[in-house]
């Protein structure tokens, strides 16, 4: 990426040489060009929210920015990109959306996130630190910036306008109005699960902003909850890509002797899973981990993996993550251990499972979804 601060070589995380998707887009370039061309003073505390793979903080590293991200993969990419650019460790502060934000923000740069809820929560958390002199500039692709996006800036921070579009990207200019009476931040959002979904029926669920299907039970998840396996005894179970943790919590409620590992690459997801688990007073062992799939989980150590894989990854429709999750599950399962997957029937997960495990069994199906089971036969 060519910027006024130099040429940068940027990658996504995990790096995949077959991945043709870039680690930045025209909206990152537009924002950086604007800051340089207009000579925007980048002094005081510079905060960057929603930087996808670290392009913005890597370009602006000399101004010692603070990055706030909801994504472990995004944060790892940032670390790699900063190191490759020779940025001194510690020059860029890496915070997550769950960390307390800085007390004072002098420049706020917002790469508009896919989730409006996440934007609402982030602006709400940062608003008390924004003052009349704070420079606020947002950026995003035209298709990502809606009237509702601008309205959020307006309701939470102050008067807002947009730039002309350039290369299908647009900037957002907001003038902070500290005397504004701000709406209360509705996040995290809790609700009670419906009946008819096994052990999770009528249970509480907690959703931090940005988590998958934060305001209602996803219909695929609902179908999965109706067909979860029987689990007995001290089994080690993984809720892989746990989101708000309803699947792992349902397993823990059904079998309190089980030890459940909740994993997700999203910081708000893991925070939600932990709160969902705790809100239900489950008596058992659980671990909550932010990470990429099952990396760090030893081979042959798990009895059961439950997975509702993502089919969008950072704006790209891909089954690459699902395939990596199934491969991880095969490695970490003990011989005889099982992977249970729910998915849209048209995604054809049974083909991938058969390739990886040598078997795939249909557990349940309806016109839209299938629940599949694959058994690890041996360790080789
Ligand atoms: C379809 S959602 C399922 C959430 C939850 N299990 C449910 O059924 O409601 C997929 C989840 O996978 C997570 N995810 C995506 N890529 C991941 C990765 N590389 N490692 C771990 N989790 C990932 C997403 O953040 C998301 O929470």
Tab-separated table of C-alpha atoms and ligand atoms in Angstrom:
chain	number	residue	atom	x	y	z
A	1	UNK	CA	0.000	0.000	0.000
A	2	UNK	CA	1.410	3.370	-1.015
A	3	UNK	CA	0.876	6.119	1.561
A	4	UNK	CA	2.303	9.539	2.363
A	5	UNK	CA	4.142	7.760	5.175
A	6	UNK	CA	5.817	5.264	2.827
A	7	UNK	CA	5.254	1.978	1.018
A	8	UNK	CA	3.916	-0.814	3.183
A	9	UNK	CA	3.800	-4.568	2.625
A	10	UNK	CA	0.665	-5.784	4.404
A	11	UNK	CA	-0.835	-9.227	4.913
A	12	UNK	CA	-3.935	-10.717	6.472
A	13	UNK	CA	-3.762	-13.353	9.200
A	14	UNK	CA	-3.358	-16.272	8.950
A	15	UNK	CA	-1.251	-15.707	5.858
A	16	UNK	CA	-2.325	-17.850	2.943
A	17	UNK	CA	-0.380	-17.544	-0.317
A	18	UNK	CA	-3.515	-18.634	-2.243
A	19	UNK	CA	-5.511	-15.804	-0.677
A	20	UNK	CA	-5.837	-13.073	-3.288
A	21	UNK	CA	-7.599	-10.681	-0.935
A	22	UNK	CA	-5.604	-7.610	0.054
A	23	UNK	CA	-5.053	-6.482	3.621
A	24	UNK	CA	-6.347	-2.952	2.865
A	25	UNK	CA	-8.883	-1.291	0.614
A	26	UNK	CA	-9.724	2.016	-1.062
A	27	UNK	CA	-11.318	3.343	2.131
A	28	UNK	CA	-8.034	2.963	4.064
A	29	UNK	CA	-6.205	4.729	1.211
A	30	UNK	CA	-8.800	7.523	1.047
A	31	UNK	CA	-8.564	8.235	4.776
A	32	UNK	CA	-4.742	8.272	4.772
A	33	UNK	CA	-4.675	10.505	1.688
A	34	UNK	CA	-7.098	12.928	3.340
A	35	UNK	CA	-5.023	13.119	6.542
A	36	UNK	CA	-1.848	13.835	4.540
A	37	UNK	CA	-3.348	16.222	1.941
A	38	UNK	CA	-5.261	18.294	4.502
A	39	UNK	CA	-2.326	18.275	6.935
A	40	UNK	CA	-4.599	17.029	9.737
A	41	UNK	CA	-2.722	17.443	13.035
A	42	UNK	CA	-2.190	13.948	14.397
A	43	UNK	CA	-1.216	15.045	17.866
A	44	UNK	CA	-2.340	13.914	21.296
A	45	UNK	CA	-4.039	10.528	21.572
A	46	UNK	CA	-4.828	9.087	18.151
A	47	UNK	CA	-7.369	6.247	18.314
A	48	UNK	CA	-8.138	3.969	15.363
A	49	UNK	CA	-11.292	1.863	15.589
A	50	UNK	CA	-12.150	-0.949	13.183
A	51	UNK	CA	-8.777	-1.108	11.380
A	52	UNK	CA	-9.241	-4.480	9.609
A	53	UNK	CA	-5.698	-5.877	9.276
A	54	UNK	CA	-3.657	-3.049	10.761
A	55	UNK	CA	-3.132	-0.995	7.576
A	56	UNK	CA	-4.106	2.266	9.281
A	57	UNK	CA	-2.050	1.928	12.457
A	58	UNK	CA	0.954	0.624	10.521
A	59	UNK	CA	0.863	3.686	8.229
A	60	UNK	CA	0.363	6.029	11.202
A	61	UNK	CA	2.766	4.271	13.591
A	62	UNK	CA	4.935	7.407	13.952
A	63	UNK	CA	1.963	9.075	15.682
A	64	UNK	CA	1.828	6.286	18.303
A	65	UNK	CA	-1.837	5.388	17.685
A	66	UNK	CA	-4.087	3.176	19.794
A	67	UNK	CA	-5.851	0.448	17.830
A	68	UNK	CA	-9.177	-0.918	19.094
A	69	UNK	CA	-10.310	-4.160	17.452
A	70	UNK	CA	-12.926	-6.860	17.998
A	71	UNK	CA	-10.909	-9.453	16.058
A	72	UNK	CA	-8.046	-11.660	17.207
A	73	UNK	CA	-7.128	-12.356	13.560
A	74	UNK	CA	-7.067	-8.604	12.861
A	75	UNK	CA	-4.891	-7.999	15.908
A	76	UNK	CA	-2.446	-10.762	14.922
A	77	UNK	CA	-2.246	-9.358	11.374
A	78	UNK	CA	-1.499	-5.946	12.887
A	79	UNK	CA	1.354	-7.372	14.976
A	80	UNK	CA	2.895	-9.030	11.896
A	81	UNK	CA	2.419	-5.930	9.709
A	82	UNK	CA	3.957	-3.630	12.328
A	83	UNK	CA	6.942	-5.914	12.738
A	84	UNK	CA	7.463	-6.206	8.986
A	85	UNK	CA	7.362	-2.402	8.723
A	86	UNK	CA	10.086	-2.196	11.386
A	87	UNK	CA	7.855	-0.361	13.860
A	88	UNK	CA	9.355	-0.314	17.337
A	89	UNK	CA	7.382	-2.609	19.680
A	90	UNK	CA	5.145	-0.581	21.968
A	91	UNK	CA	4.725	2.342	19.520
A	92	UNK	CA	1.216	1.179	18.727
A	93	UNK	CA	-1.063	0.204	21.592
A	94	UNK	CA	-3.268	-2.766	20.741
A	95	UNK	CA	-6.567	-2.764	22.642
A	96	UNK	CA	-9.656	-4.899	22.143
A	97	UNK	CA	-13.261	-3.746	22.048
A	98	UNK	CA	-13.658	-5.233	25.544
A	99	UNK	CA	-10.835	-3.143	27.094
A	100	UNK	CA	-11.530	0.229	28.745
A	101	UNK	CA	-10.870	2.872	26.050
A	102	UNK	CA	-8.398	5.766	26.605
A	103	UNK	CA	-9.648	8.588	28.890
A	104	UNK	CA	-9.056	11.291	26.292
A	105	UNK	CA	-9.170	11.021	22.507
A	106	UNK	CA	-7.763	13.850	20.345
A	107	UNK	CA	-8.029	12.181	16.940
A	108	UNK	CA	-10.624	9.461	16.316
A	109	UNK	CA	-10.351	7.511	13.071
A	110	UNK	CA	-13.135	5.022	12.425
A	111	UNK	CA	-13.014	2.338	9.758
A	112	UNK	CA	-16.765	1.628	9.691
A	113	UNK	CA	-17.344	-1.958	10.835
A	114	UNK	CA	-19.677	-4.428	9.168
A	115	UNK	CA	-21.821	-4.509	12.291
A	116	UNK	CA	-23.819	-1.371	13.062
A	117	UNK	CA	-24.184	-2.651	16.625
A	118	UNK	CA	-20.422	-2.724	17.038
A	119	UNK	CA	-20.188	0.865	15.759
A	120	UNK	CA	-22.939	1.953	18.149
A	121	UNK	CA	-21.176	0.309	21.095
A	122	UNK	CA	-17.728	1.642	20.179
A	123	UNK	CA	-18.901	5.231	19.639
A	124	UNK	CA	-20.855	4.989	22.902
A	125	UNK	CA	-17.791	3.781	24.818
A	126	UNK	CA	-15.530	6.438	23.281
A	127	UNK	CA	-17.923	9.395	23.470
A	128	UNK	CA	-16.991	10.423	27.045
A	129	UNK	CA	-13.327	10.687	25.945
A	130	UNK	CA	-14.114	12.838	22.898
A	131	UNK	CA	-13.966	16.629	23.372
A	132	UNK	CA	-14.888	19.663	21.272
A	133	UNK	CA	-11.434	19.733	19.659
A	134	UNK	CA	-11.323	16.036	18.754
A	135	UNK	CA	-10.869	15.416	15.035
A	136	UNK	CA	-13.287	12.640	14.033
A	137	UNK	CA	-12.970	11.079	10.582
A	138	UNK	CA	-14.669	7.873	9.511
A	139	UNK	CA	-14.091	5.862	6.367
A	140	UNK	CA	-15.695	2.963	4.562
A	141	UNK	CA	-16.726	1.638	1.195
A	142	UNK	CA	-19.844	3.365	-0.197
A	143	UNK	CA	-21.859	0.150	0.180
A	144	UNK	CA	-20.990	-0.001	3.898
A	145	UNK	CA	-22.062	3.554	4.761
A	146	UNK	CA	-25.813	3.928	5.150
A	147	UNK	CA	-28.065	6.665	6.513
A	148	UNK	CA	-28.226	4.601	9.725
A	149	UNK	CA	-24.413	4.724	9.977
A	150	UNK	CA	-24.352	8.516	9.748
A	151	UNK	CA	-27.252	8.776	12.160
A	152	UNK	CA	-25.235	6.869	14.764
A	153	UNK	CA	-22.348	9.347	14.524
A	154	UNK	CA	-24.857	12.180	14.755
A	155	UNK	CA	-26.777	10.787	17.755
A	156	UNK	CA	-23.682	9.756	19.731
A	157	UNK	CA	-20.993	12.312	18.804
A	158	UNK	CA	-22.410	15.290	16.896
A	159	UNK	CA	-23.187	16.842	13.468
A	160	UNK	CA	-21.963	14.616	10.633
A	161	UNK	CA	-21.469	14.938	6.876
A	162	UNK	CA	-19.836	12.812	4.198
A	163	UNK	CA	-17.301	13.422	1.444
A	164	UNK	CA	-17.693	12.720	-2.236
A	165	UNK	CA	-17.011	9.101	-3.157
A	166	UNK	CA	-13.579	8.182	-4.496
A	167	UNK	CA	-12.901	4.698	-5.855
A	168	UNK	CA	-16.175	3.594	-4.230
A	169	UNK	CA	-15.011	4.780	-0.803
A	170	UNK	CA	-16.343	7.636	1.268
A	171	UNK	CA	-15.218	9.647	4.284
A	172	UNK	CA	-17.355	10.714	7.235
A	173	UNK	CA	-16.658	14.022	8.996
A	174	UNK	CA	-18.135	14.513	12.428
A	175	UNK	CA	-17.925	17.595	14.653
A	176	UNK	CA	-18.133	16.495	18.282
A	177	UNK	CA	-20.786	18.191	20.374
A	178	UNK	CA	-19.999	17.298	24.000
A	179	UNK	CA	-23.229	18.816	25.310
A	180	UNK	CA	-25.284	16.315	23.296
A	181	UNK	CA	-27.645	14.173	25.386
A	182	UNK	CA	-26.453	10.762	24.276
A	183	UNK	CA	-28.713	7.707	24.156
A	184	UNK	CA	-27.772	4.974	26.651
A	185	UNK	CA	-25.602	2.278	25.153
A	186	UNK	CA	-27.886	-0.767	24.735
A	187	UNK	CA	-24.936	-3.218	24.746
A	188	UNK	CA	-24.443	-5.898	26.037
A	189	UNK	CA	-27.921	-7.188	25.239
A	190	UNK	CA	-29.447	-10.124	27.091
A	191	UNK	CA	-32.570	-12.128	26.330
A	192	UNK	CA	-34.215	-15.412	27.278
A	193	UNK	CA	-33.949	-18.339	24.877
A	194	UNK	CA	-37.209	-19.873	23.604
A	195	UNK	CA	-38.586	-23.270	24.627
A	196	UNK	CA	-38.109	-26.440	22.578
A	197	UNK	CA	-34.313	-26.309	22.276
A	198	UNK	CA	-33.309	-28.963	24.801
A	199	UNK	CA	-31.133	-28.049	27.786
A	200	UNK	CA	-30.890	-24.411	26.679
A	201	UNK	CA	-34.683	-23.858	26.736
A	202	UNK	CA	-35.685	-20.753	28.668
A	203	UNK	CA	-32.059	-19.976	29.535
A	204	UNK	CA	-30.382	-16.583	29.552
A	205	UNK	CA	-28.023	-15.472	26.809
A	206	UNK	CA	-25.696	-12.457	26.870
A	207	UNK	CA	-24.554	-10.723	23.667
A	208	UNK	CA	-21.844	-8.118	23.400
A	209	UNK	CA	-22.040	-5.858	20.338
A	210	UNK	CA	-20.593	-7.418	17.199
A	211	UNK	CA	-21.267	-11.032	18.182
A	212	UNK	CA	-22.876	-13.324	15.583
A	213	UNK	CA	-26.688	-12.938	15.595
A	214	UNK	CA	-26.672	-10.741	18.710
A	215	UNK	CA	-30.350	-9.835	18.881
A	216	UNK	CA	-32.069	-13.204	18.349
A	217	UNK	CA	-31.338	-16.913	18.167
A	218	UNK	CA	-29.916	-17.819	14.757
A	219	UNK	CA	-32.141	-20.396	13.008
A	220	UNK	CA	-29.157	-22.672	12.270
A	221	UNK	CA	-28.083	-22.525	15.920
A	222	UNK	CA	-31.672	-23.268	16.968
A	223	UNK	CA	-31.684	-26.381	14.760
A	224	UNK	CA	-28.298	-27.448	16.210
A	225	UNK	CA	-29.575	-27.004	19.796
A	226	UNK	CA	-32.462	-29.359	18.967
A	227	UNK	CA	-30.074	-32.109	17.824
A	228	UNK	CA	-27.011	-31.952	20.067
A	229	UNK	CA	-25.325	-35.246	20.977
A	230	UNK	CA	-25.812	-37.047	24.290
A	231	UNK	CA	-22.818	-36.454	26.473
A	232	UNK	CA	-22.031	-38.355	29.669
A	233	UNK	CA	-19.165	-38.336	32.129
A	234	UNK	CA	-16.000	-36.260	32.188
A	235	UNK	CA	-15.877	-35.527	28.476
A	236	UNK	CA	-13.704	-32.763	27.049
A	237	UNK	CA	-15.928	-30.761	24.693
A	238	UNK	CA	-15.076	-27.805	22.440
A	239	UNK	CA	-17.552	-25.161	21.272
A	240	UNK	CA	-15.555	-24.080	18.218
A	241	UNK	CA	-16.520	-20.599	16.965
A	242	UNK	CA	-18.643	-20.232	20.102
A	243	UNK	CA	-20.242	-16.827	19.392
A	244	UNK	CA	-22.426	-16.038	22.423
A	245	UNK	CA	-21.749	-19.530	23.824
A	246	UNK	CA	-25.277	-20.986	23.691
A	247	UNK	CA	-24.141	-24.314	22.201
A	248	UNK	CA	-21.356	-24.987	24.740
A	249	UNK	CA	-23.568	-23.778	27.595
A	250	UNK	CA	-26.347	-26.173	26.491
A	251	UNK	CA	-23.815	-29.048	26.568
A	252	UNK	CA	-22.560	-28.009	30.012
A	253	UNK	CA	-26.138	-27.818	31.329
A	254	UNK	CA	-26.913	-31.290	29.965
A	255	UNK	CA	-23.691	-32.794	31.333
A	256	UNK	CA	-22.228	-30.894	34.310
A	257	UNK	CA	-19.307	-33.352	34.445
A	258	UNK	CA	-18.071	-32.223	31.035
A	259	UNK	CA	-15.233	-29.762	30.644
A	260	UNK	CA	-16.096	-27.235	27.944
A	261	UNK	CA	-13.628	-25.105	25.999
A	262	UNK	CA	-15.228	-22.077	24.305
A	263	UNK	CA	-13.111	-20.666	21.437
A	264	UNK	CA	-13.708	-17.777	19.062
A	265	UNK	CA	-11.582	-15.288	17.155
A	266	UNK	CA	-13.921	-12.460	18.202
A	267	UNK	CA	-13.206	-10.733	21.518
A	268	UNK	CA	-16.884	-9.804	22.065
A	269	UNK	CA	-17.880	-13.410	21.325
A	270	UNK	CA	-15.643	-14.905	23.998
A	271	UNK	CA	-16.743	-12.245	26.507
A	272	UNK	CA	-20.391	-13.071	25.682
A	273	UNK	CA	-19.820	-16.840	25.981
A	274	UNK	CA	-18.289	-16.438	29.426
A	275	UNK	CA	-21.182	-14.249	30.601
A	276	UNK	CA	-23.794	-16.585	29.085
A	277	UNK	CA	-22.189	-19.552	30.863
A	278	UNK	CA	-21.999	-17.707	34.185
A	279	UNK	CA	-25.537	-16.300	33.884
A	280	UNK	CA	-26.847	-19.870	33.876
A	281	UNK	CA	-25.065	-20.924	37.060
A	282	UNK	CA	-23.570	-24.002	35.393
A	283	UNK	CA	-21.692	-26.219	37.829
A	284	UNK	CA	-18.723	-27.483	35.855
A	285	UNK	CA	-15.369	-26.722	34.306
A	286	UNK	CA	-15.071	-24.290	31.449
A	287	UNK	CA	-12.338	-22.391	29.681
A	288	UNK	CA	-12.831	-19.325	27.487
A	289	UNK	CA	-10.209	-18.649	24.861
A	290	UNK	CA	-9.775	-16.073	22.103
A	291	UNK	CA	-7.830	-17.668	19.272
A	292	UNK	CA	-7.634	-18.875	15.703
A	293	UNK	CA	-9.553	-22.155	15.491
A	294	UNK	CA	-8.008	-24.791	17.726
A	295	UNK	CA	-4.411	-23.608	17.470
A	296	UNK	CA	-2.700	-24.335	20.760
A	297	UNK	CA	-5.037	-27.251	21.594
A	298	UNK	CA	-3.000	-30.498	21.774
A	299	UNK	CA	-3.584	-33.340	19.292
A	300	UNK	CA	-5.773	-36.266	20.413
A	301	UNK	CA	-7.036	-34.392	23.493
A	302	UNK	CA	-10.736	-33.769	22.857
A	303	UNK	CA	-13.821	-36.027	22.879
A	304	UNK	CA	-16.321	-33.839	21.072
A	305	UNK	CA	-16.156	-30.717	18.881
A	306	UNK	CA	-19.329	-28.728	18.115
A	307	UNK	CA	-19.209	-26.270	15.252
A	308	UNK	CA	-21.505	-23.866	13.419
A	309	UNK	CA	-18.848	-22.568	11.002
A	310	UNK	CA	-18.762	-19.028	9.640
A	311	UNK	CA	-19.480	-18.636	5.959
A	312	UNK	CA	-18.428	-14.992	5.724
A	313	UNK	CA	-14.981	-13.963	6.797
A	314	UNK	CA	-14.252	-10.254	6.934
A	315	UNK	CA	-16.510	-9.423	3.975
A	316	UNK	CA	-15.409	-12.417	1.884
A	317	UNK	CA	-17.706	-15.385	1.324
A	318	UNK	CA	-15.532	-18.377	1.854
A	319	UNK	CA	-15.580	-21.945	3.073
A	320	UNK	CA	-11.861	-21.749	3.828
A	321	UNK	CA	-12.482	-21.101	7.539
A	322	UNK	CA	-14.896	-24.033	7.800
A	323	UNK	CA	-12.326	-26.324	6.172
A	324	UNK	CA	-9.617	-25.113	8.563
A	325	UNK	CA	-11.936	-25.656	11.527
A	326	UNK	CA	-12.737	-29.227	10.440
A	327	UNK	CA	-9.005	-29.948	9.942
A	328	UNK	CA	-8.265	-28.557	13.415
A	329	UNK	CA	-11.057	-30.685	14.873
A	330	UNK	CA	-9.649	-33.829	13.278
A	331	UNK	CA	-6.185	-33.120	14.714
A	332	UNK	CA	-7.383	-32.381	18.245
A	333	UNK	CA	-9.977	-35.153	18.565
A	334	UNK	CA	-8.894	-38.420	20.169
A	335	UNK	CA	-9.494	-41.550	18.089
A	336	UNK	CA	-13.209	-42.270	18.395
A	337	UNK	CA	-13.934	-38.582	19.073
A	338	UNK	CA	-16.661	-36.811	17.092
A	339	UNK	CA	-17.120	-33.542	15.240
A	340	UNK	CA	-20.734	-32.318	15.009
A	341	UNK	CA	-21.447	-29.588	12.486
A	342	UNK	CA	-24.537	-27.591	11.559
A	343	UNK	CA	-24.725	-25.828	8.208
A	344	UNK	CA	-26.906	-24.693	5.365
A	345	UNK	CA	-27.553	-27.795	3.260
A	346	UNK	CA	-26.327	-26.082	0.065
A	347	UNK	CA	-22.841	-25.616	1.570
A	348	UNK	CA	-22.050	-29.308	1.039
A	349	UNK	CA	-20.014	-29.754	4.243
A	350	UNK	CA	-20.521	-33.537	4.018
A	351	UNK	CA	-18.102	-33.621	1.052
A	352	UNK	CA	-15.347	-31.844	3.002
A	353	UNK	CA	-15.934	-33.997	6.090
A	354	UNK	CA	-15.764	-37.187	4.046
A	355	UNK	CA	-12.464	-36.041	2.531
A	356	UNK	CA	-10.956	-35.214	5.922
A	357	UNK	CA	-12.447	-37.913	8.165
A	358	UNK	CA	-13.311	-40.634	5.632
A	359	UNK	CA	-16.910	-40.514	6.905
A	360	UNK	CA	-19.857	-38.189	7.439
A	361	UNK	CA	-23.237	-39.116	8.835
A	362	UNK	CA	-26.449	-37.133	8.527
A	363	UNK	CA	-27.866	-36.684	12.042
A	364	UNK	CA	-30.820	-34.422	11.211
A	365	UNK	CA	-32.086	-32.272	8.380
A	366	UNK	CA	-34.839	-29.808	7.559
A	367	UNK	CA	-35.426	-27.952	4.288
A	368	UNK	CA	-32.661	-25.468	5.143
A	369	UNK	CA	-30.140	-27.065	7.499
A	370	UNK	CA	-28.263	-30.289	8.153
A	371	UNK	CA	-26.525	-31.539	11.285
A	372	UNK	CA	-23.607	-33.783	10.347
A	373	UNK	CA	-21.343	-36.002	12.428
A	374	UNK	CA	-17.831	-37.175	11.528
A	375	UNK	CA	-15.869	-39.655	13.634
A	376	UNK	CA	-12.088	-39.661	13.901
A	377	UNK	CA	-11.138	-43.280	13.232
A	378	UNK	CA	-7.403	-43.148	13.996
A	379	UNK	CA	-4.585	-40.707	14.765
A	380	UNK	CA	-2.801	-40.868	11.405
B	1	LIG	C1	-21.850	-18.913	12.501
B	1	LIG	S1	-21.084	-18.251	13.938
B	1	LIG	C2	-21.578	-19.424	15.173
B	1	LIG	C3	-21.672	-18.859	16.560
B	1	LIG	C4	-22.323	-19.779	17.608
B	1	LIG	N1	-21.604	-21.021	17.727
B	1	LIG	C5	-23.767	-20.035	17.242
B	1	LIG	O1	-24.056	-21.131	16.747
B	1	LIG	O2	-24.604	-19.151	17.455
B	1	LIG	C6	-19.375	-18.624	13.635
B	1	LIG	C7	-18.395	-18.112	14.675
B	1	LIG	O3	-17.061	-18.473	14.262
B	1	LIG	C8	-16.182	-17.448	14.667
B	1	LIG	N2	-14.922	-17.549	13.894
B	1	LIG	C9	-14.666	-17.121	12.634
B	1	LIG	N3	-13.390	-17.393	12.277
B	1	LIG	C10	-12.826	-18.007	13.353
B	1	LIG	C11	-11.532	-18.530	13.608
B	1	LIG	N4	-10.581	-18.489	12.683
B	1	LIG	N5	-11.293	-19.094	14.818
B	1	LIG	C12	-12.272	-19.140	15.770
B	1	LIG	N6	-13.517	-18.667	15.574
B	1	LIG	C13	-13.796	-18.106	14.390
B	1	LIG	C14	-16.978	-16.176	14.410
B	1	LIG	O4	-16.460	-15.089	15.162
B	1	LIG	C15	-18.380	-16.612	14.854
B	1	LIG	O5	-18.621	-16.297	16.206
